[in-house]
PDB file of C-alpha atoms in Angstrom:
ATOM      1  CA  MET A 712      -5.579 -18.675   9.971  1.00  0.00           C
ATOM      2  CA  LYS A 713      -7.984 -16.051  11.393  1.00  0.00           C
ATOM      3  CA  GLY A 714      -4.859 -13.778  11.993  1.00  0.00           C
ATOM      4  CA  VAL A 715      -3.503 -14.232   8.344  1.00  0.00           C
ATOM      5  CA  PHE A 716      -6.969 -13.645   6.861  1.00  0.00           C
ATOM      6  CA  LYS A 717      -7.175 -10.476   8.867  1.00  0.00           C
ATOM      7  CA  GLU A 718      -3.853  -9.257   7.546  1.00  0.00           C
ATOM      8  CA  ASN A 719      -4.858 -10.121   3.922  1.00  0.00           C
ATOM      9  CA  LYS A 720      -8.085  -8.006   4.397  1.00  0.00           C
ATOM     10  CA  GLU A 721      -5.868  -5.186   5.735  1.00  0.00           C
ATOM     11  CA  LEU A 722      -3.423  -5.284   2.863  1.00  0.00           C
ATOM     12  CA  GLN A 723      -6.208  -5.427   0.343  1.00  0.00           C
ATOM     13  CA  PHE A 724      -7.693  -2.245   1.995  1.00  0.00           C
ATOM     14  CA  LEU A 725      -4.258  -0.562   1.657  1.00  0.00           C
ATOM     15  CA  LYS A 726      -3.790  -1.485  -1.840  1.00  0.00           C
ATOM     16  CA  GLU A 727      -7.034   0.310  -2.599  1.00  0.00           C
ATOM     17  CA  GLU A 728      -6.099   3.304  -0.705  1.00  0.00           C
ATOM     18  CA  PHE A 729      -2.866   3.492  -2.339  1.00  0.00           C
ATOM     19  CA  SER A 730      -4.569   3.156  -5.594  1.00  0.00           C
ATOM     20  CA  ASN A 731      -6.987   5.889  -5.014  1.00  0.00           C
ATOM     21  CA  PHE A 732      -3.896   7.937  -3.586  1.00  0.00           C
ATOM     22  CA  LEU A 733      -2.075   7.549  -6.818  1.00  0.00           C
ATOM     23  CA  LYS A 734      -5.099   8.515  -8.691  1.00  0.00           C
ATOM     24  CA  ASN A 735      -5.675  11.501  -6.818  1.00  0.00           C
ATOM     25  CA  LYS A 736      -2.033  12.610  -7.026  1.00  0.00           C
ATOM     26  CA  LYS A 737      -2.081  11.347 -10.665  1.00  0.00           C
ATOM     27  CA  GLN A 738       1.488   9.855 -10.255  1.00  0.00           C
ATOM     28  CA  PRO A 739       2.691   6.948 -12.405  1.00  0.00           C
ATOM     29  CA  SER A 740       2.079   3.590 -10.540  1.00  0.00           C
ATOM     30  CA  ALA A 741       5.755   2.699 -11.191  1.00  0.00           C
ATOM     31  CA  GLU A 742       6.771   5.951  -8.976  1.00  0.00           C
ATOM     32  CA  LYS A 743       6.940   4.818  -5.136  1.00  0.00           C
ATOM     33  CA  PRO A 744       6.531   7.484  -2.482  1.00  0.00           C
ATOM     34  CA  GLU A 745       9.264   8.054  -0.246  1.00  0.00           C
ATOM     35  CA  ASN A 746       6.899   8.602   2.902  1.00  0.00           C
ATOM     36  CA  VAL A 747       4.825   5.760   3.526  1.00  0.00           C
TER      37      VAL A 747
END
């Protein structure tokens, strides 16, 4: 379960980073970037 918990924390971090990226770029959240 520790591995799963770690992955969940990393996913949450990526979600926050992605949200900040969208805010900075001022793109609609529905639009997905081609390069990840």
